[in-house]
Coordinates of C-alpha atoms in Angstrom, one line a residue:
X20 CA -26.2 -109.0 -74.1
X21 CA -27.8 -109.9 -70.8
X22 CA -31.3 -109.7 -72.2
X23 CA -30.5 -112.0 -75.1
X24 CA -28.9 -114.5 -72.8
X25 CA -31.9 -114.4 -70.5
X26 CA -34.3 -115.0 -73.3
X27 CA -32.3 -118.0 -74.5
X28 CA -32.1 -119.5 -71.1
X29 CA -35.8 -119.0 -70.4
X30 CA -36.7 -120.5 -73.8
X31 CA -34.6 -123.6 -73.2
X32 CA -35.8 -124.0 -69.7
X33 CA -39.5 -123.7 -70.5
X34 CA -39.0 -126.2 -73.4
X35 CA -37.2 -128.6 -71.1
X36 CA -39.8 -128.3 -68.3
X37 CA -42.7 -128.8 -70.8
X38 CA -41.1 -132.0 -72.1
X39 CA -40.2 -133.4 -68.7
X40 CA -43.5 -132.7 -67.1
X41 CA -45.5 -134.0 -70.1
X42 CA -43.6 -137.2 -70.5
X43 CA -43.6 -137.7 -66.8
X44 CA -47.4 -137.4 -66.5
X45 CA -47.9 -139.7 -69.4
X46 CA -45.6 -142.4 -68.0
X47 CA -47.2 -142.5 -64.6
X48 CA -50.8 -142.2 -65.6
X49 CA -51.9 -145.4 -63.8
X50 CA -50.3 -144.2 -60.5
X51 CA -51.9 -140.8 -60.7
X52 CA -55.3 -142.3 -61.5
X53 CA -55.2 -144.1 -58.2
X54 CA -53.7 -141.5 -56.0
X55 CA -54.0 -138.0 -57.6
X56 CA -56.6 -136.9 -54.9
X57 CA -53.8 -136.5 -52.4
X58 CA -51.9 -133.9 -54.4
X59 CA -52.3 -130.2 -55.0
X60 CA -51.3 -129.1 -58.5
X61 CA -48.5 -126.5 -58.9
X62 CA -47.2 -124.5 -61.8
X63 CA -43.8 -124.7 -63.4
X64 CA -41.4 -122.2 -61.9
X65 CA -39.4 -120.0 -64.3
X66 CA -35.9 -118.6 -63.5
X67 CA -35.9 -115.0 -62.3
X68 CA -32.9 -112.9 -63.3
X69 CA -31.5 -109.9 -61.5
X70 CA -28.1 -108.1 -61.8
X71 CA -27.7 -106.5 -58.4
X72 CA -29.5 -108.3 -55.6
X73 CA -32.2 -110.9 -55.1
X74 CA -34.5 -112.4 -52.4
X75 CA -36.4 -115.6 -52.6
X76 CA -38.9 -116.5 -49.8
X77 CA -42.1 -118.4 -49.3
X78 CA -44.2 -115.2 -49.0
X79 CA -44.4 -112.5 -51.7
X80 CA -44.9 -109.6 -49.4
X81 CA -41.9 -110.6 -47.3
X82 CA -39.8 -110.9 -50.5
X83 CA -40.8 -107.4 -51.5
X84 CA -39.7 -106.1 -48.1
X85 CA -36.3 -107.7 -48.6
X86 CA -35.8 -106.3 -52.1
X87 CA -36.8 -102.8 -50.9
X88 CA -34.1 -102.9 -48.2
X89 CA -31.5 -103.9 -50.9
X90 CA -32.6 -101.0 -53.1
X91 CA -32.1 -98.7 -50.1
X92 CA -28.5 -99.7 -50.0
X93 CA -28.8 -102.4 -47.3
X94 CA -26.7 -105.5 -47.6
X95 CA -27.9 -109.2 -47.6
X96 CA -28.0 -109.4 -43.8
X97 CA -30.1 -106.2 -43.5
X98 CA -32.6 -107.6 -46.1
X99 CA -32.6 -111.0 -44.4
X100 CA -33.4 -109.7 -41.0
X101 CA -36.2 -107.5 -42.6
X102 CA -37.6 -110.6 -44.3
X103 CA -37.4 -112.6 -41.1
X104 CA -39.5 -110.1 -39.2
X105 CA -41.9 -109.6 -42.1
X106 CA -42.6 -113.4 -42.3
X107 CA -43.7 -113.3 -38.7
X108 CA -46.6 -111.1 -39.8
X109 CA -47.3 -112.4 -43.3
X110 CA -46.5 -116.1 -43.0
X111 CA -47.7 -117.0 -39.4
X112 CA -47.6 -120.7 -39.8
X113 CA -43.9 -120.8 -40.0
X114 CA -42.5 -117.2 -40.0
X115 CA -42.0 -116.3 -36.4
X116 CA -40.5 -114.5 -33.5
X117 CA -41.8 -117.2 -31.2
X118 CA -39.6 -119.9 -32.7
X119 CA -36.0 -120.4 -33.8
X120 CA -33.7 -121.5 -36.5
X121 CA -30.3 -121.2 -38.2
X122 CA -28.7 -118.6 -40.5
X123 CA -25.7 -119.0 -42.8
X124 CA -23.9 -115.7 -43.7
X125 CA -21.4 -115.4 -46.5
X126 CA -19.2 -112.3 -46.4
X127 CA -17.8 -111.9 -50.0
X128 CA -15.0 -109.5 -49.1
X129 CA -13.5 -111.9 -46.6
X130 CA -14.6 -115.0 -48.4
X131 CA -15.9 -116.2 -45.0
X132 CA -19.0 -118.1 -44.0
X133 CA -20.6 -117.8 -40.5
X134 CA -23.1 -120.1 -38.9
X135 CA -25.6 -118.5 -36.5
X136 CA -27.5 -120.9 -34.2
X137 CA -30.6 -119.4 -32.8
X138 CA -32.4 -122.7 -32.1
X139 CA -34.8 -122.8 -29.2
X140 CA -33.6 -124.1 -25.8
X141 CA -35.4 -126.3 -23.3
X142 CA -36.6 -124.5 -20.1
X143 CA -34.4 -125.1 -17.1
X144 CA -37.1 -127.2 -15.4
X145 CA -37.3 -129.6 -18.4
X146 CA -36.1 -133.2 -18.0
X147 CA -35.8 -136.4 -20.0
X148 CA -39.1 -137.9 -18.8
X149 CA -41.2 -134.7 -19.0
X150 CA -43.5 -136.1 -21.7
X151 CA -43.9 -139.7 -20.4
X152 CA -47.2 -140.8 -18.9
X153 CA -47.7 -143.1 -16.0
X154 CA -47.0 -146.1 -18.2
X155 CA -43.8 -144.7 -19.5
X156 CA -45.2 -143.9 -22.9
X157 CA -44.8 -140.6 -24.7
X158 CA -47.8 -138.3 -24.3
X159 CA -47.9 -136.6 -27.7
X160 CA -50.5 -134.1 -26.7
X161 CA -48.1 -132.7 -24.1
X162 CA -45.2 -132.9 -26.5
X163 CA -46.9 -131.0 -29.3
X164 CA -50.0 -129.0 -28.3
X165 CA -49.4 -128.0 -24.7
X166 CA -47.6 -125.4 -22.6
X167 CA -44.8 -127.9 -22.2
X168 CA -44.3 -128.1 -26.0
X169 CA -42.6 -124.7 -26.3
X170 CA -38.9 -124.2 -26.1
X171 CA -37.4 -120.8 -25.3
X172 CA -37.6 -118.8 -28.6
X173 CA -34.4 -117.8 -30.3
X174 CA -35.5 -115.9 -33.5
X175 CA -35.3 -112.3 -32.0
X176 CA -31.9 -112.7 -30.6
X177 CA -30.6 -114.6 -33.7
X178 CA -31.7 -111.9 -36.0
X179 CA -30.4 -109.2 -33.8
X180 CA -27.0 -110.9 -33.5
X181 CA -26.8 -111.2 -37.3
X182 CA -27.7 -107.5 -37.8
X183 CA -25.3 -106.2 -35.2
X184 CA -22.3 -108.1 -36.5
X185 CA -22.8 -108.2 -40.2
X186 CA -25.6 -105.7 -41.1
X187 CA -25.3 -102.0 -41.9
X188 CA -28.8 -100.7 -40.9
X189 CA -30.5 -100.3 -37.5
X190 CA -33.0 -102.7 -36.1
X191 CA -35.7 -100.0 -36.2
X192 CA -35.0 -99.5 -39.9
X193 CA -35.3 -103.1 -41.0
X194 CA -38.3 -103.8 -38.7
X195 CA -40.4 -100.9 -39.8
X196 CA -42.0 -102.7 -42.8
X197 CA -43.1 -105.6 -40.5
X198 CA -44.5 -103.2 -38.0
X199 CA -46.5 -101.5 -40.6
X200 CA -47.7 -104.8 -42.0
X201 CA -48.9 -105.9 -38.6
X202 CA -50.5 -102.5 -37.7
X203 CA -52.0 -101.5 -41.0
X204 CA -53.0 -105.0 -41.9
X205 CA -52.2 -107.3 -44.8
X206 CA -54.5 -108.6 -47.5
X207 CA -55.3 -112.3 -46.8
X208 CA -54.0 -114.4 -49.7
X209 CA -55.5 -117.7 -50.9
X210 CA -52.5 -119.5 -49.3
X211 CA -53.1 -117.9 -45.8
X212 CA -56.9 -118.4 -46.0
X213 CA -56.4 -122.1 -46.9
X214 CA -54.0 -122.7 -44.1
X215 CA -56.2 -121.1 -41.5
X216 CA -59.2 -123.1 -42.7
X217 CA -57.1 -126.3 -42.6
X218 CA -55.8 -125.6 -39.1
X219 CA -59.2 -124.3 -37.7
X220 CA -59.9 -127.1 -35.2
X221 CA -56.4 -127.1 -33.7
X222 CA -56.0 -123.4 -33.5
X223 CA -59.5 -122.6 -32.2
X224 CA -58.8 -124.3 -28.9
X225 CA -57.0 -121.1 -27.8
X226 CA -59.1 -118.0 -27.3
X227 CA -56.1 -115.8 -27.9
X228 CA -55.5 -117.4 -31.3
X229 CA -59.2 -117.3 -32.2
X230 CA -59.3 -113.6 -31.5
X231 CA -56.7 -113.0 -34.2
X232 CA -57.4 -115.5 -37.0
X233 CA -61.1 -116.4 -36.6
X234 CA -62.9 -113.2 -36.0
X235 CA -65.7 -114.0 -38.5
X236 CA -67.9 -115.7 -36.0
X237 CA -65.4 -118.4 -35.5
X238 CA -64.7 -118.8 -39.2
X239 CA -61.2 -118.3 -40.8
X240 CA -60.4 -115.0 -42.6
X241 CA -61.4 -115.1 -46.2
X242 CA -59.3 -114.2 -49.3
X243 CA -59.3 -110.4 -49.8
X244 CA -60.1 -109.6 -46.2
X245 CA -57.5 -107.8 -44.0
X246 CA -55.5 -109.5 -41.2
X247 CA -54.8 -106.9 -38.5
X248 CA -52.3 -107.8 -35.7
X249 CA -52.1 -104.8 -33.4
X250 CA -50.7 -106.8 -30.4
X251 CA -48.0 -108.3 -32.6
X252 CA -47.2 -104.7 -33.9
X253 CA -46.7 -103.6 -30.3
X254 CA -44.4 -106.5 -29.6
X255 CA -42.4 -105.7 -32.7
X256 CA -42.2 -102.0 -31.7
X257 CA -40.8 -103.0 -28.4
X258 CA -38.1 -105.0 -30.1
X259 CA -37.3 -102.2 -32.6
X260 CA -36.9 -99.7 -29.7
X261 CA -35.2 -101.8 -27.0
X262 CA -33.5 -104.6 -29.1
X263 CA -33.8 -108.2 -27.9
X264 CA -34.3 -107.0 -24.3
X265 CA -37.8 -105.8 -25.5
X266 CA -38.6 -109.5 -26.1
X267 CA -36.6 -111.5 -23.5
X268 CA -37.2 -109.1 -20.6
X269 CA -39.9 -106.8 -19.4
X270 CA -43.6 -106.8 -20.4
X271 CA -43.4 -109.1 -23.4
X272 CA -41.4 -111.8 -21.6
X273 CA -43.9 -111.7 -18.7
X274 CA -46.8 -112.2 -21.0
X275 CA -45.2 -115.1 -22.8
X276 CA -44.4 -116.8 -19.5
X277 CA -47.9 -116.2 -18.1
X278 CA -49.5 -117.8 -21.3
X279 CA -47.1 -120.8 -21.2
X280 CA -47.6 -121.5 -17.5
X281 CA -51.4 -121.1 -17.8
X282 CA -51.2 -123.7 -20.6
X283 CA -49.3 -126.1 -18.2
X284 CA -45.8 -125.3 -19.2
X285 CA -42.7 -124.7 -17.0
X286 CA -40.9 -121.8 -18.8
X287 CA -39.9 -118.9 -16.6
X288 CA -38.8 -115.3 -17.1
X289 CA -35.3 -116.4 -16.1
X290 CA -35.4 -118.9 -19.1
X291 CA -36.1 -116.1 -21.5
X292 CA -33.5 -113.7 -19.9
X293 CA -30.9 -116.4 -20.0
X294 CA -31.3 -117.3 -23.7
X295 CA -28.3 -116.9 -26.0
X296 CA -27.8 -117.2 -29.7
X297 CA -24.4 -118.6 -30.8
X298 CA -22.0 -118.3 -33.6
X299 CA -20.7 -121.7 -34.6
X300 CA -18.2 -123.2 -37.0
X301 CA -20.0 -124.3 -40.3
X302 CA -19.8 -127.8 -41.7
X303 CA -17.7 -127.7 -44.8
X304 CA -17.5 -130.4 -47.5
X305 CA -16.1 -130.7 -51.0
X306 CA -18.1 -132.3 -53.7
X307 CA -16.6 -132.6 -57.2
X308 CA -14.6 -129.4 -56.6
X309 CA -17.5 -127.4 -55.1
X310 CA -17.3 -126.2 -51.5
X311 CA -20.6 -127.1 -49.7
X312 CA -21.1 -125.1 -46.5
X313 CA -24.0 -125.8 -44.1
X314 CA -25.2 -125.8 -40.5
X315 CA -23.4 -127.8 -37.7
X316 CA -25.2 -129.3 -34.7
X317 CA -27.7 -128.9 -33.1
X318 CA -28.7 -129.1 -36.8
X319 CA -28.1 -132.5 -38.3
X320 CA -28.5 -130.9 -41.8
X321 CA -24.9 -129.9 -42.6
X322 CA -23.3 -133.1 -41.2
X323 CA -25.5 -135.5 -43.1
X324 CA -25.7 -133.4 -46.3
X325 CA -21.9 -133.6 -46.5
X326 CA -22.0 -137.3 -45.5
X327 CA -24.4 -138.2 -48.3
X328 CA -22.6 -136.2 -50.9
X329 CA -19.3 -137.9 -49.9
X330 CA -21.0 -141.3 -50.3
X331 CA -22.5 -140.5 -53.7
X332 CA -19.1 -139.2 -54.9
X333 CA -18.2 -142.9 -55.4
X334 CA -20.9 -143.4 -58.0
X335 CA -21.1 -142.0 -61.6
X336 CA -24.6 -140.5 -61.1
X337 CA -23.9 -137.8 -63.6
X338 CA -23.5 -140.5 -66.2
X339 CA -26.5 -142.6 -65.0
X340 CA -28.7 -139.5 -65.3
X341 CA -31.2 -137.6 -63.2
X342 CA -33.7 -139.8 -61.5
X343 CA -32.7 -142.9 -63.3
X344 CA -33.3 -146.1 -61.3
X345 CA -29.6 -146.6 -60.5
X346 CA -29.2 -142.9 -59.4
X347 CA -32.2 -143.1 -57.1
X348 CA -31.1 -146.4 -55.7
X349 CA -27.7 -145.2 -54.5
X350 CA -29.2 -142.0 -53.3
X351 CA -31.7 -143.9 -51.2
X352 CA -29.1 -146.3 -49.9
X353 CA -26.8 -143.4 -48.9
X354 CA -29.8 -141.6 -47.2
X355 CA -30.7 -144.7 -45.2
X356 CA -27.3 -144.9 -43.7
X357 CA -27.0 -141.2 -42.9
X358 CA -30.4 -141.2 -41.1
X359 CA -29.3 -144.3 -39.1
X360 CA -26.2 -142.4 -38.0
X361 CA -28.3 -139.4 -37.2
X362 CA -30.4 -141.4 -34.8
X363 CA -27.4 -142.5 -32.8
X364 CA -24.9 -139.7 -32.8
X365 CA -26.5 -136.3 -33.5
X366 CA -27.6 -133.8 -30.8
X367 CA -26.6 -130.5 -29.3
X368 CA -22.8 -130.7 -29.2
X369 CA -22.8 -128.4 -26.2
X370 CA -24.1 -131.4 -24.3
X371 CA -23.0 -134.5 -26.2
X372 CA -19.8 -135.2 -28.2
X373 CA -21.0 -135.4 -31.9
X374 CA -18.4 -137.1 -34.1
X375 CA -18.6 -134.6 -36.9
X376 CA -15.2 -135.2 -38.3
X377 CA -15.8 -139.0 -38.5
X378 CA -19.3 -138.6 -40.0
X379 CA -18.0 -136.2 -42.7
X380 CA -14.8 -138.1 -43.4
X381 CA -14.4 -139.2 -47.0
X382 CA -12.9 -142.5 -46.0
X383 CA -16.0 -143.3 -43.9
X384 CA -18.2 -142.4 -46.8
X385 CA -16.1 -144.6 -49.1
X386 CA -16.7 -147.5 -46.7
X387 CA -20.4 -146.9 -46.8
X388 CA -20.3 -146.8 -50.6
X389 CA -18.6 -150.2 -50.6
X390 CA -21.5 -151.7 -48.7
X391 CA -24.1 -150.5 -51.2
X392 CA -25.1 -153.2 -53.6
X393 CA -25.9 -151.5 -56.9
X394 CA -28.3 -154.3 -57.8
X395 CA -30.2 -154.8 -54.5
X396 CA -31.6 -152.6 -51.7
X397 CA -30.5 -153.3 -48.2
X398 CA -33.4 -153.7 -45.7
X399 CA -33.4 -150.9 -43.2
X400 CA -33.6 -153.4 -40.3
X401 CA -30.2 -154.6 -41.4
X402 CA -28.6 -151.1 -41.3
X403 CA -27.3 -149.9 -38.0
X404 CA -25.5 -146.7 -37.1
X405 CA -21.9 -146.8 -38.2
X406 CA -19.2 -147.7 -35.6
X407 CA -17.4 -144.4 -35.0
X408 CA -15.1 -143.0 -32.5
X409 CA -16.8 -141.8 -29.3
X410 CA -18.2 -139.0 -29.8
X411 CA -33.3 -133.2 -36.2
X412 CA -40.9 -129.7 -40.5
X413 CA -43.0 -129.4 -43.3
X414 CA -44.1 -126.1 -41.8
X415 CA -40.6 -124.6 -41.5
X416 CA -39.7 -121.8 -43.9
X417 CA -36.5 -120.8 -45.7
X418 CA -35.4 -117.7 -47.5
X419 CA -32.3 -116.8 -49.5
X420 CA -30.7 -113.4 -50.1
X421 CA -27.8 -112.2 -52.3
X422 CA -26.8 -108.5 -52.5
X423 CA -24.8 -106.5 -55.1
X424 CA -21.6 -107.0 -53.3
X425 CA -21.9 -110.8 -53.4
X426 CA -22.8 -111.3 -49.8
X427 CA -25.4 -113.9 -49.1
X428 CA -27.7 -115.3 -46.4
X429 CA -29.4 -118.7 -46.3
X430 CA -31.9 -118.7 -43.4
X431 CA -34.2 -121.5 -42.2
X432 CA -36.4 -121.0 -39.2
X433 CA -39.5 -122.6 -37.8
X434 CA -42.3 -123.0 -35.2
X435 CA -42.0 -126.8 -35.8
X436 CA -45.6 -127.8 -36.7
X437 CA -47.8 -125.4 -38.7
X438 CA -48.6 -122.5 -36.3
X439 CA -46.4 -124.3 -33.7
X440 CA -48.4 -125.4 -30.7
X441 CA -51.2 -123.1 -31.9
X442 CA -51.0 -120.9 -28.8
X443 CA -50.7 -117.2 -29.2
X444 CA -49.3 -115.6 -26.0
X445 CA -52.2 -113.4 -24.9
X446 CA -51.5 -109.7 -25.3
X447 CA -48.4 -110.2 -27.5
X448 CA -49.8 -111.6 -30.8
X449 CA -46.9 -114.0 -30.8
X450 CA -47.4 -117.7 -31.8
X451 CA -45.4 -120.1 -29.7
X452 CA -43.4 -123.0 -31.1
X453 CA -43.8 -126.7 -30.2
X454 CA -40.2 -127.4 -30.8
X455 CA -39.8 -129.7 -27.7
X456 CA -41.2 -132.5 -29.8
X457 CA -37.9 -132.4 -31.8
X458 CA -36.2 -133.9 -28.8
X459 CA -36.1 -137.7 -28.3
X460 CA -38.8 -138.0 -25.7
X461 CA -38.1 -141.7 -25.4
X462 CA -35.3 -143.6 -27.3
X463 CA -36.7 -145.5 -30.2
X464 CA -40.0 -143.6 -30.3
X465 CA -40.5 -141.6 -33.4
X466 CA -41.3 -137.8 -33.2
X467 CA -44.0 -136.0 -35.2
X468 CA -42.0 -136.6 -38.5
X469 CA -41.3 -140.2 -37.9
X470 CA -37.6 -139.7 -37.0
X471 CA -36.0 -142.0 -34.5
X472 CA -33.7 -140.6 -31.9
X473 CA -31.6 -141.8 -29.0
X474 CA -29.9 -140.5 -25.8
X475 CA -27.8 -138.0 -27.7
X476 CA -31.0 -136.0 -28.3
X477 CA -32.6 -136.6 -24.9
X478 CA -34.3 -133.7 -23.2
X479 CA -32.0 -131.8 -20.8
X480 CA -32.3 -128.3 -19.2
X481 CA -31.2 -125.5 -21.5
X482 CA -30.4 -128.0 -24.3
X483 CA -31.3 -127.3 -27.9
X484 CA -33.3 -130.0 -29.7
X485 CA -31.9 -131.6 -32.8
X486 CA -33.0 -130.2 -36.1
X487 CA -32.9 -131.2 -39.8
X488 CA -32.8 -127.6 -41.0
X489 CA -30.1 -127.2 -43.7
X490 CA -29.5 -123.6 -44.9
X491 CA -26.7 -124.1 -47.4
X492 CA -24.2 -122.0 -49.3
X493 CA -22.1 -123.5 -52.2
X494 CA -18.9 -121.9 -53.5
X495 CA -17.0 -122.7 -56.7
X496 CA -13.4 -121.6 -56.9
X497 CA -13.9 -119.5 -53.8
X498 CA -16.7 -117.6 -55.3
X499 CA -20.5 -117.7 -54.4
X500 CA -22.3 -120.2 -56.6
X501 CA -25.5 -121.3 -54.8
X502 CA -27.7 -120.2 -51.8
X503 CA -30.4 -122.7 -51.0
X504 CA -32.6 -124.4 -48.3
X505 CA -36.1 -125.6 -47.7
X506 CA -38.7 -126.5 -45.1
X507 CA -39.9 -130.1 -45.0
X508 CA -39.3 -131.7 -41.6
X509 CA -37.4 -134.9 -41.9
X510 CA -37.1 -134.3 -45.7
X511 CA -35.2 -131.0 -45.4
X512 CA -31.8 -132.7 -45.8
X513 CA -32.7 -134.8 -48.8
X514 CA -34.5 -132.0 -50.6
X515 CA -31.5 -129.7 -50.1
X516 CA -29.3 -132.5 -51.3
X517 CA -31.2 -132.9 -54.5
X518 CA -30.9 -129.2 -55.4
X519 CA -27.2 -129.5 -55.0
X520 CA -27.0 -132.7 -57.1
X521 CA -29.3 -131.2 -59.8
X522 CA -27.1 -128.2 -60.4
X523 CA -23.7 -129.9 -60.0
X524 CA -24.1 -133.4 -61.4
X525 CA -27.0 -132.9 -63.7
X526 CA -26.1 -129.4 -64.9
X527 CA -29.6 -127.9 -64.4
X528 CA -30.3 -124.2 -64.1
X529 CA -31.9 -123.3 -60.8
X530 CA -35.5 -123.4 -62.0
X531 CA -35.0 -126.9 -63.5
X532 CA -33.3 -128.0 -60.3
X533 CA -36.3 -126.7 -58.3
X534 CA -39.0 -128.2 -60.5
X535 CA -37.4 -131.7 -60.7
X536 CA -39.2 -134.6 -59.1
X537 CA -37.9 -135.4 -55.6
X538 CA -37.4 -138.6 -53.6
X539 CA -36.7 -139.3 -50.0
X540 CA -35.6 -142.1 -47.7
X541 CA -35.1 -141.7 -43.9
X542 CA -34.1 -145.3 -42.9
X543 CA -37.5 -145.9 -41.2
X544 CA -40.1 -146.4 -42.5
X545 CA -38.2 -148.5 -45.0
X546 CA -39.6 -146.9 -48.2
X547 CA -38.6 -144.5 -50.9
X548 CA -41.1 -141.6 -50.8
X549 CA -41.6 -140.2 -54.3
X550 CA -43.4 -137.2 -55.8
X551 CA -45.5 -137.6 -58.9
X552 CA -43.5 -137.3 -62.1
X553 CA -41.4 -140.4 -61.7
X554 CA -41.9 -142.7 -64.6
X555 CA -43.5 -146.1 -64.2
X556 CA -40.5 -147.8 -65.8
X557 CA -38.3 -146.3 -63.1
X558 CA -40.6 -147.3 -60.3
X559 CA -40.6 -150.9 -61.7
X560 CA -36.9 -151.0 -61.8
X561 CA -36.6 -149.7 -58.2
X562 CA -39.1 -152.3 -57.0
X563 CA -37.1 -155.0 -58.8
X564 CA -34.1 -153.9 -56.7
X565 CA -36.2 -154.5 -53.5
X566 CA -37.4 -151.0 -52.7
X567 CA -40.9 -150.2 -51.5
X568 CA -42.2 -147.1 -53.2
X569 CA -44.6 -144.8 -51.6
X570 CA -46.2 -142.0 -53.7
X571 CA -47.0 -139.0 -51.5
X572 CA -47.6 -135.3 -51.7
X573 CA -44.9 -132.9 -52.9
X574 CA -41.8 -132.4 -50.7
X575 CA -40.2 -129.1 -49.6
X576 CA -40.4 -125.5 -50.8
X577 CA -36.9 -124.6 -51.8
X578 CA -35.9 -120.9 -52.1
X579 CA -32.7 -120.7 -54.1
X580 CA -30.4 -118.2 -55.8
X581 CA -27.7 -119.2 -58.2
X582 CA -24.9 -116.9 -59.3
X583 CA -23.7 -117.3 -62.9
X584 CA -21.6 -115.2 -65.3
X585 CA -24.9 -113.9 -66.7
X586 CA -25.9 -112.6 -63.2
X587 CA -28.2 -113.9 -60.5
X588 CA -30.9 -116.5 -61.3
X589 CA -33.4 -117.4 -58.6
X590 CA -36.3 -119.8 -58.2
X591 CA -39.1 -120.0 -55.7
X592 CA -40.5 -123.5 -55.4
X593 CA -43.8 -124.0 -57.2
X594 CA -44.9 -126.5 -54.6
X595 CA -45.7 -123.5 -52.4
X596 CA -48.4 -121.1 -53.7
X597 CA -47.3 -118.0 -51.8
X598 CA -43.6 -117.8 -52.7
X599 CA -41.8 -115.1 -54.7
X600 CA -38.4 -114.5 -56.0
X601 CA -37.5 -110.9 -56.9
X602 CA -34.6 -108.6 -57.3
X603 CA -33.3 -105.6 -59.2

């Protein structure tokens, strides 16, 4: 029975994808003719089926590690922690133990969802003007590629917290695969080789980084060669043996601090010793009868995902159709207003009062919808943050896990830019983040992703920078329905949004939802960013409504698992070459 259903679903999906992609390519031929050079091609993803458990991540070797843990009897959290440490070895541009992120955990037996915040924190010596030069302007070199760029990492403590509270295996058990990958070496994939080649100039400025990734007389490792990381293996062994103390205290901590301070930073051993991961209350919304659960501040993802969904609930986008001009128009208008609010109100709510209830209130969303003109775009300069009661990278990575008991994990973590600041802390093998750039270094000055921020996200000692990461779990009638998330910098929220819309409003299976052409608006710049695949007719209609259209490279790399009455269906985003979804 299952096999027949799977065959039917695959057949329909592949036919639909062929039709959509073919007609889309024909319709936009003139656009592609002018701008196709900026794109990399990708293959159509097919839905992957499994009955018991599933893992979807941006790196195949890490996915296999997670599936192996599930087969050994581990639960979703055990597998997720194993994947998180494996990605630090196999996907160094974003997988990490020198960065931070967020994890959503769904406990099926209790029908409960937990939000774990392991975002980086500013060092105690940081202050609001730390990146300003003598003229009061932001020094982007210091904010992004300097010892000052790194926040205190949270990944190790976050993964340990998740495992202790909700896992069933030991840290040593789930870390062993990553230790072996670092020690015995991994085969360099085309994706890894390409990223190292692309990042050569930036990464080569650090001798400690060159020693790992550019051993071939200064040249990047080639496809088929082995990447050995013995120092990282030793750091992982220390964590496996001592827990998070093996990272935040002792030899590893001292080496991290020495490297940061030598590069001009102010992080101290006390900063590392004082780091804490936190369990927070998730953001919960209701969209057409589906319960949408995502991350609270210091992520802006959950708040604005729910805000945009609430706004769109006023419009019949299911009737207008997927990526019709009217649907895209109201999506963009809702996105603009959410990103305007983000600039004013969002920050670390341990430091500022974030009006979450007001921003996620359906009445507020209804008032936003009433100001959206279905026929005409509103110029971004005319949109201001809403008047409320007082009161966040393309190189991030996401993975999703579901086990045979129905437990689930949605995890998004990052170094911020690709390979973070580029600095490997000498003697540790650990790449350091450049997450301090996610603060608002100066109100009104955009960060590395073009996002504007204000005083709510100003730099303060021990504060966590605002993020757009949006690991999300969706329930239907109290049962698990969807686990999803993506990298993508400022486009994380809108990419996750479109996965949710595609499966709920447009009734797509998870592979269709993953392959569908994406759009994005973030208030400023005042433009709808689109992927290739949108028809010329739709583009013309959007322009007639007053929108500026900017065709740019593909957005996001979603890793999603959808639970149906046929079993689990997963899809790894074809926009990323190294991803894999697998299960058993």
